[in-house]
Amino acid sequence: MKQVLTALCPALLLLRCWPEGFTTTRGFGNEVSRAAGNLRRRQVQLSAEAEAEGSTTGGDPGLTEEEVKILLQGAAMGDAESQVLIGRMALEGNIAEPDPEQAAEWFLKAAEQGDKDGQFNLGMLLISGNGVPQDMQEGSMWLEKAAEQGVHEAQYFYAATNLQDGFDGDSDKAMKYMRSAAENGIADAQYALGMILLQTQDLEWAAHWLNQAAQKGDSRAQYQIARMFLYGAGLEQDEATAAQWASAAANSGLQDAQYLMGTMLLSGQGVEQNMAWAAHWFEQAALQGHVDAQYNLGLMLESGDGVPEDKEKAAYWLEKAASQGDDEAAKTREEVRGAQA
């Protein structure tokens, strides 16, 4: 059964990191191994720094000109690991300007030798269409090959691709790989599997997988778990725990969670009622375009509940909500304008 899943994240931000202990072992000696090792360690360092800063970056891999030359020689002579490394460097612009087409060529050479990292990276590049012609079918094929070799990220992306509406894929195999990726700790897979189970009303298992993803910091899962605790769906109702999860997701910037947090503060569900903080979260969600938050914020500004009364700002937010088709907001906006006239 086809399920509509969250859109794939940009592939360039999700290319697989090199495994710990990565070395070149097929006849090119210690020089290539050192070059590969230096790049791997630099990539790990950059990934850690980027995660700490909340960003992603390719950056300078820290290789000398001689080490790059050695890797290029290894790649040209058919060493798959060197080919993947050079492909990564071409993709990220570590040698010259980013060249996705050249990267795809190197990934293909490695993939055709059965290298799982080459297969994964090529599959992601083809699915994203980032700098190369998009080819979902071929991308899915390469992801499946990497998935068969136990690359759990590939299992997730293969599943996500094949479960999309409009994609002629293998739903049964996709679900098998989605579950495998979830069982092996891939948070995106845990969230996706939880949402699939939620839609099929298997609430207990949906809660299990959403909780796994929420514990890893997935704000979407945190929001869904908050709702399940709030309404007692698949979990024993617990408004205080719901508020904790909603707060975590809201602080991560998820607009639906910000709106939910606003409503809970407005009504005192799971938290002490606080109109000012309710208005704060409505505003955060409203700024991201959440229509109900815009409407509620407009009402609070119009009446002065929790915030200083401000008819002009009230009309502004009501207009924002009305422009998204909220009839009640349009009606209230006209009433506010009439009172101002």
Short mmCIF file of C-alpha atoms in Angstrom, two decimals:
data_model
loop_
_atom_site.label_atom_id
_atom_site.label_comp_id
_atom_site.label_asym_id
_atom_site.label_seq_id
_atom_site.Cartn_x
_atom_site.Cartn_y
_atom_site.Cartn_z
CA MET A 1 0.00 0.00 0.00
CA LYS A 2 1.38 3.35 -1.04
CA GLN A 3 1.95 5.95 1.65
CA VAL A 4 2.75 9.62 1.22
CA LEU A 5 6.03 10.15 3.06
CA THR A 6 7.99 13.22 3.98
CA ALA A 7 9.96 14.56 1.00
CA LEU A 8 13.56 13.41 0.80
CA CYS A 9 16.06 15.77 2.37
CA PRO A 10 18.67 17.24 0.02
CA ALA A 11 20.89 14.36 -0.94
CA LEU A 12 24.08 16.40 -0.70
CA LEU A 13 23.49 16.83 3.03
CA LEU A 14 22.92 13.13 3.57
CA LEU A 15 25.77 11.44 1.74
CA ARG A 16 27.10 8.62 3.80
CA CYS A 17 30.03 9.35 6.11
CA TRP A 18 33.04 7.09 5.79
CA PRO A 19 32.95 4.12 8.14
CA GLU A 20 35.37 4.03 11.06
CA GLY A 21 38.52 2.19 10.08
CA PHE A 22 38.22 3.06 6.39
CA THR A 23 41.34 2.00 4.49
CA THR A 24 42.36 1.20 0.95
CA THR A 25 43.29 -2.45 0.72
CA ARG A 26 43.42 -3.42 -2.94
CA GLY A 27 47.05 -3.03 -3.98
CA PHE A 28 47.88 0.66 -3.76
CA GLY A 29 49.99 0.61 -0.62
CA ASN A 30 50.18 2.73 2.48
CA GLU A 31 50.27 6.06 0.66
CA VAL A 32 46.71 5.72 -0.60
CA SER A 33 45.62 4.40 2.78
CA ARG A 34 47.13 7.44 4.49
CA ALA A 35 45.46 9.80 2.04
CA ALA A 36 42.11 8.08 2.50
CA GLY A 37 42.58 8.01 6.25
CA ASN A 38 43.41 11.71 6.39
CA LEU A 39 40.31 12.55 4.39
CA ARG A 40 38.14 10.30 6.52
CA ARG A 41 39.40 11.85 9.76
CA ARG A 42 38.94 15.35 8.34
CA GLN A 43 35.41 14.52 7.19
CA VAL A 44 34.54 13.15 10.64
CA GLN A 45 35.93 16.31 12.26
CA LEU A 46 34.01 18.57 9.88
CA SER A 47 30.82 16.58 10.39
CA ALA A 48 31.14 16.92 14.16
CA GLU A 49 31.83 20.65 13.90
CA ALA A 50 28.92 21.15 11.51
CA GLU A 51 26.56 19.22 13.77
CA ALA A 52 27.63 21.31 16.76
CA GLU A 53 26.98 24.48 14.75
CA GLY A 54 23.70 23.16 13.34
CA SER A 55 24.95 23.27 9.78
CA THR A 56 26.56 21.07 7.15
CA THR A 57 29.68 21.73 5.14
CA GLY A 58 32.05 19.97 2.84
CA GLY A 59 35.01 22.17 3.58
CA ASP A 60 38.69 21.62 2.79
CA PRO A 61 39.47 17.92 3.31
CA GLY A 62 42.97 18.76 4.52
CA LEU A 63 44.77 16.65 1.89
CA THR A 64 48.08 17.64 0.41
CA GLU A 65 48.47 17.96 -3.35
CA GLU A 66 50.53 14.77 -3.34
CA GLU A 67 47.84 12.85 -1.45
CA VAL A 68 45.19 13.99 -3.93
CA LYS A 69 47.46 12.86 -6.77
CA ILE A 70 47.84 9.44 -5.14
CA LEU A 71 44.09 9.08 -4.73
CA LEU A 72 43.51 10.07 -8.36
CA GLN A 73 46.04 7.45 -9.44
CA GLY A 74 44.32 4.83 -7.32
CA ALA A 75 40.93 5.77 -8.69
CA ALA A 76 42.19 5.67 -12.28
CA MET A 77 43.64 2.20 -11.66
CA GLY A 78 40.27 0.91 -10.48
CA ASP A 79 40.40 1.11 -6.69
CA ALA A 80 36.74 1.49 -5.69
CA GLU A 81 37.37 3.19 -2.36
CA SER A 82 39.58 5.80 -4.02
CA GLN A 83 36.91 6.30 -6.68
CA VAL A 84 34.29 7.04 -4.03
CA LEU A 85 36.63 9.44 -2.26
CA ILE A 86 37.40 11.31 -5.48
CA GLY A 87 33.69 11.36 -6.25
CA ARG A 88 32.99 12.94 -2.89
CA MET A 89 35.71 15.51 -3.44
CA ALA A 90 34.34 16.34 -6.90
CA LEU A 91 30.84 16.67 -5.47
CA GLU A 92 31.86 18.95 -2.62
CA GLY A 93 34.34 21.02 -4.60
CA ASN A 94 37.40 20.01 -2.59
CA ILE A 95 39.68 19.86 -5.65
CA ALA A 96 38.08 22.41 -7.98
CA GLU A 97 34.57 23.74 -8.51
CA PRO A 98 31.84 21.26 -7.52
CA ASP A 99 31.21 18.88 -10.42
CA PRO A 100 28.25 16.54 -9.75
CA GLU A 101 28.52 14.91 -13.19
CA GLN A 102 32.15 13.97 -12.61
CA ALA A 103 31.21 12.76 -9.13
CA ALA A 104 28.50 10.56 -10.64
CA GLU A 105 31.05 9.05 -13.04
CA TRP A 106 33.37 8.10 -10.18
CA PHE A 107 30.52 6.79 -8.04
CA LEU A 108 29.37 4.66 -10.99
CA LYS A 109 32.82 3.15 -11.45
CA ALA A 110 32.87 2.14 -7.78
CA ALA A 111 29.23 1.03 -7.78
CA GLU A 112 29.76 -1.27 -10.75
CA GLN A 113 32.48 -3.02 -8.73
CA GLY A 114 29.95 -3.68 -5.97
CA ASP A 115 31.18 -0.95 -3.62
CA LYS A 116 28.29 -0.17 -1.27
CA ASP A 117 29.35 3.44 -0.67
CA GLY A 118 29.57 4.06 -4.41
CA GLN A 119 26.13 2.52 -4.85
CA PHE A 120 24.63 4.61 -2.06
CA ASN A 121 26.15 7.90 -3.17
CA LEU A 122 25.22 7.31 -6.82
CA GLY A 123 21.67 6.39 -5.86
CA MET A 124 21.26 9.52 -3.76
CA LEU A 125 22.69 11.75 -6.47
CA LEU A 126 20.37 10.31 -9.14
CA ILE A 127 17.30 10.59 -6.92
CA SER A 128 18.08 14.18 -5.96
CA GLY A 129 18.87 15.31 -9.50
CA ASN A 130 21.30 17.73 -7.88
CA GLY A 131 23.54 18.71 -10.78
CA VAL A 132 22.75 15.56 -12.77
CA PRO A 133 19.62 14.42 -14.65
CA GLN A 134 17.18 13.05 -12.10
CA ASP A 135 16.47 9.34 -12.54
CA MET A 136 14.35 7.93 -9.74
CA GLN A 137 14.22 4.40 -11.13
CA GLU A 138 17.98 4.03 -11.59
CA GLY A 139 18.64 5.79 -8.31
CA SER A 140 16.31 3.37 -6.56
CA MET A 141 18.11 0.45 -8.21
CA TRP A 142 21.49 1.55 -6.84
CA LEU A 143 20.04 2.24 -3.40
CA GLU A 144 18.59 -1.27 -3.38
CA LYS A 145 22.02 -2.73 -4.14
CA ALA A 146 23.53 -0.79 -1.22
CA ALA A 147 20.57 -1.77 0.97
CA GLU A 148 21.21 -5.44 0.17
CA GLN A 149 24.73 -4.97 1.55
CA GLY A 150 23.36 -3.65 4.84
CA VAL A 151 23.68 0.11 4.35
CA HIS A 152 20.84 1.18 6.63
CA GLU A 153 20.64 4.72 5.24
CA ALA A 154 20.21 3.18 1.79
CA GLN A 155 17.46 0.95 3.14
CA TYR A 156 15.58 4.02 4.38
CA PHE A 157 15.95 6.04 1.18
CA TYR A 158 15.07 3.04 -0.99
CA ALA A 159 11.93 2.55 1.09
CA ALA A 160 11.02 6.24 1.09
CA THR A 161 11.43 6.40 -2.68
CA ASN A 162 9.41 3.26 -3.37
CA LEU A 163 6.58 4.23 -1.03
CA GLN A 164 5.98 7.59 -2.66
CA ASP A 165 2.66 8.04 -4.44
CA GLY A 166 3.17 7.95 -8.19
CA PHE A 167 6.37 5.89 -8.03
CA ASP A 168 6.15 2.41 -9.54
CA GLY A 169 8.08 0.59 -6.84
CA ASP A 170 8.02 -2.54 -4.71
CA SER A 171 5.96 -1.62 -1.65
CA ASP A 172 6.49 -4.92 0.16
CA LYS A 173 10.27 -4.78 -0.20
CA ALA A 174 10.20 -1.11 0.74
CA MET A 175 8.38 -1.88 3.99
CA LYS A 176 10.89 -4.63 4.78
CA TYR A 177 13.77 -2.20 4.34
CA MET A 178 11.99 0.60 6.20
CA ARG A 179 11.59 -1.69 9.19
CA SER A 180 15.22 -2.84 8.95
CA ALA A 181 16.46 0.76 8.87
CA ALA A 182 14.24 1.64 11.83
CA GLU A 183 15.44 -1.37 13.81
CA ASN A 184 19.02 -0.29 13.14
CA GLY A 185 18.54 3.19 14.55
CA ILE A 186 17.85 5.40 11.51
CA ALA A 187 15.68 8.15 13.02
CA ASP A 188 14.08 9.13 9.70
CA ALA A 189 13.02 5.52 9.19
CA GLN A 190 11.66 5.30 12.72
CA TYR A 191 9.59 8.42 12.13
CA ALA A 192 8.36 7.27 8.71
CA LEU A 193 7.47 3.80 9.99
CA GLY A 194 5.67 5.33 12.96
CA MET A 195 3.62 7.56 10.66
CA ILE A 196 2.73 4.64 8.37
CA LEU A 197 1.55 2.64 11.39
CA LEU A 198 -0.33 5.66 12.69
CA GLN A 199 -2.22 5.91 9.40
CA THR A 200 -3.08 2.20 9.54
CA GLN A 201 -4.30 2.63 13.14
CA ASP A 202 -1.62 0.39 14.69
CA LEU A 203 -1.29 2.96 17.44
CA GLU A 204 0.79 0.95 19.91
CA TRP A 205 3.57 0.25 17.41
CA ALA A 206 3.25 3.71 15.94
CA ALA A 207 3.93 5.13 19.39
CA HIS A 208 6.90 2.79 19.80
CA TRP A 209 8.67 3.95 16.64
CA LEU A 210 7.76 7.60 17.01
CA ASN A 211 9.13 7.51 20.54
CA GLN A 212 12.39 6.02 19.25
CA ALA A 213 12.76 8.87 16.77
CA ALA A 214 11.66 11.47 19.31
CA GLN A 215 14.34 10.30 21.75
CA LYS A 216 16.91 10.97 19.00
CA GLY A 217 15.71 14.57 18.69
CA ASP A 218 13.44 14.27 15.64
CA SER A 219 11.09 17.24 16.13
CA ARG A 220 8.41 15.76 13.86
CA ALA A 221 8.28 12.63 16.01
CA GLN A 222 8.30 14.72 19.18
CA TYR A 223 5.24 16.59 17.92
CA GLN A 224 3.38 13.39 17.05
CA ILE A 225 4.21 11.81 20.41
CA ALA A 226 2.98 14.97 22.14
CA ARG A 227 -0.36 14.63 20.34
CA MET A 228 -0.63 10.95 21.22
CA PHE A 229 -0.02 11.67 24.90
CA LEU A 230 -2.38 14.65 24.81
CA TYR A 231 -5.30 12.69 23.36
CA GLY A 232 -4.47 9.26 24.79
CA ALA A 233 -4.06 7.72 21.34
CA GLY A 234 -1.97 4.55 21.62
CA LEU A 235 -0.56 5.81 24.90
CA GLU A 236 -2.05 6.49 28.30
CA GLN A 237 -3.19 10.11 28.33
CA ASP A 238 -0.60 12.31 30.03
CA GLU A 239 -0.94 16.03 29.38
CA ALA A 240 2.23 16.94 31.29
CA THR A 241 4.35 14.58 29.18
CA ALA A 242 2.57 15.86 26.08
CA ALA A 243 3.61 19.39 27.02
CA GLN A 244 7.24 18.32 27.47
CA TRP A 245 7.39 16.78 24.00
CA ALA A 246 5.50 19.68 22.43
CA SER A 247 7.94 22.11 24.04
CA ALA A 248 10.95 20.18 22.72
CA ALA A 249 9.56 20.20 19.18
CA ALA A 250 8.49 23.85 19.42
CA ASN A 251 11.95 24.89 20.52
CA SER A 252 13.33 23.09 17.46
CA GLY A 253 11.27 25.42 15.27
CA LEU A 254 8.47 23.08 14.17
CA GLN A 255 5.51 25.35 13.50
CA ASP A 256 2.82 22.74 14.25
CA ALA A 257 4.44 22.11 17.64
CA GLN A 258 4.66 25.85 18.30
CA TYR A 259 0.95 26.17 17.59
CA LEU A 260 0.17 23.15 19.81
CA MET A 261 2.29 24.63 22.60
CA GLY A 262 0.36 27.88 22.25
CA THR A 263 -3.00 26.13 22.57
CA MET A 264 -1.83 24.15 25.62
CA LEU A 265 -0.60 27.31 27.34
CA LEU A 266 -3.82 29.08 26.40
CA SER A 267 -5.99 26.39 27.98
CA GLY A 268 -3.62 25.23 30.73
CA GLN A 269 -3.38 21.66 29.41
CA GLY A 270 -0.35 19.95 30.92
CA VAL A 271 1.13 23.30 31.92
CA GLU A 272 0.12 26.29 33.98
CA GLN A 273 -1.99 28.66 31.92
CA ASN A 274 0.13 31.51 30.59
CA MET A 275 -1.42 33.85 28.06
CA ALA A 276 1.79 35.75 27.33
CA TRP A 277 3.68 32.56 26.47
CA ALA A 278 0.73 31.30 24.46
CA ALA A 279 0.93 34.50 22.40
CA HIS A 280 4.70 33.99 22.05
CA TRP A 281 4.29 30.53 20.53
CA PHE A 282 1.40 31.60 18.33
CA GLU A 283 3.62 34.38 16.99
CA GLN A 284 6.49 31.98 16.31
CA ALA A 285 4.17 29.70 14.34
CA ALA A 286 2.42 32.64 12.67
CA LEU A 287 5.73 33.95 11.37
CA GLN A 288 6.18 30.60 9.62
CA GLY A 289 2.76 30.87 7.99
CA HIS A 290 0.64 28.72 10.31
CA VAL A 291 -2.88 29.94 9.54
CA ASP A 292 -4.52 28.96 12.85
CA ALA A 293 -1.68 30.59 14.78
CA GLN A 294 -2.12 33.76 12.74
CA TYR A 295 -5.83 33.78 13.53
CA ASN A 296 -5.36 33.15 17.26
CA LEU A 297 -2.63 35.77 17.52
CA GLY A 298 -4.87 38.26 15.75
CA LEU A 299 -7.67 37.57 18.24
CA MET A 300 -5.33 37.99 21.22
CA LEU A 301 -3.98 41.28 19.88
CA GLU A 302 -7.50 42.50 19.15
CA SER A 303 -8.75 41.74 22.67
CA GLY A 304 -5.51 42.37 24.58
CA ASP A 305 -5.48 38.86 26.07
CA GLY A 306 -1.93 38.06 27.18
CA VAL A 307 -0.48 40.83 25.02
CA PRO A 308 -0.94 44.60 24.84
CA GLU A 309 -3.99 45.43 22.74
CA ASP A 310 -2.94 46.40 19.22
CA LYS A 311 -5.72 46.72 16.65
CA GLU A 312 -3.31 47.42 13.80
CA LYS A 313 -1.25 44.28 14.43
CA ALA A 314 -4.44 42.32 15.01
CA ALA A 315 -5.71 43.35 11.58
CA TYR A 316 -2.35 42.44 10.06
CA TRP A 317 -2.40 38.86 11.37
CA LEU A 318 -6.07 38.39 10.64
CA GLU A 319 -5.38 39.52 7.08
CA LYS A 320 -2.56 36.97 6.85
CA ALA A 321 -4.93 34.21 7.98
CA ALA A 322 -7.73 35.44 5.72
CA SER A 323 -5.41 35.41 2.72
CA GLN A 324 -4.93 31.68 3.34
CA GLY A 325 -8.67 31.09 3.14
CA ASP A 326 -9.69 31.39 6.80
CA ASP A 327 -13.25 32.76 6.59
CA GLU A 328 -13.50 33.45 10.32
CA ALA A 329 -10.32 35.49 10.14
CA ALA A 330 -11.73 37.49 7.23
CA LYS A 331 -14.93 38.19 9.15
CA THR A 332 -13.07 39.25 12.31
CA ARG A 333 -10.69 41.38 10.26
CA GLU A 334 -13.63 43.35 8.86
CA GLU A 335 -15.02 43.80 12.36
CA VAL A 336 -11.66 45.14 13.57
CA ARG A 337 -11.45 47.50 10.60
CA GLY A 338 -15.00 48.68 11.26
CA ALA A 339 -14.15 49.44 14.87
CA GLN A 340 -11.09 51.41 13.73
CA ALA A 341 -13.07 53.50 11.23
#
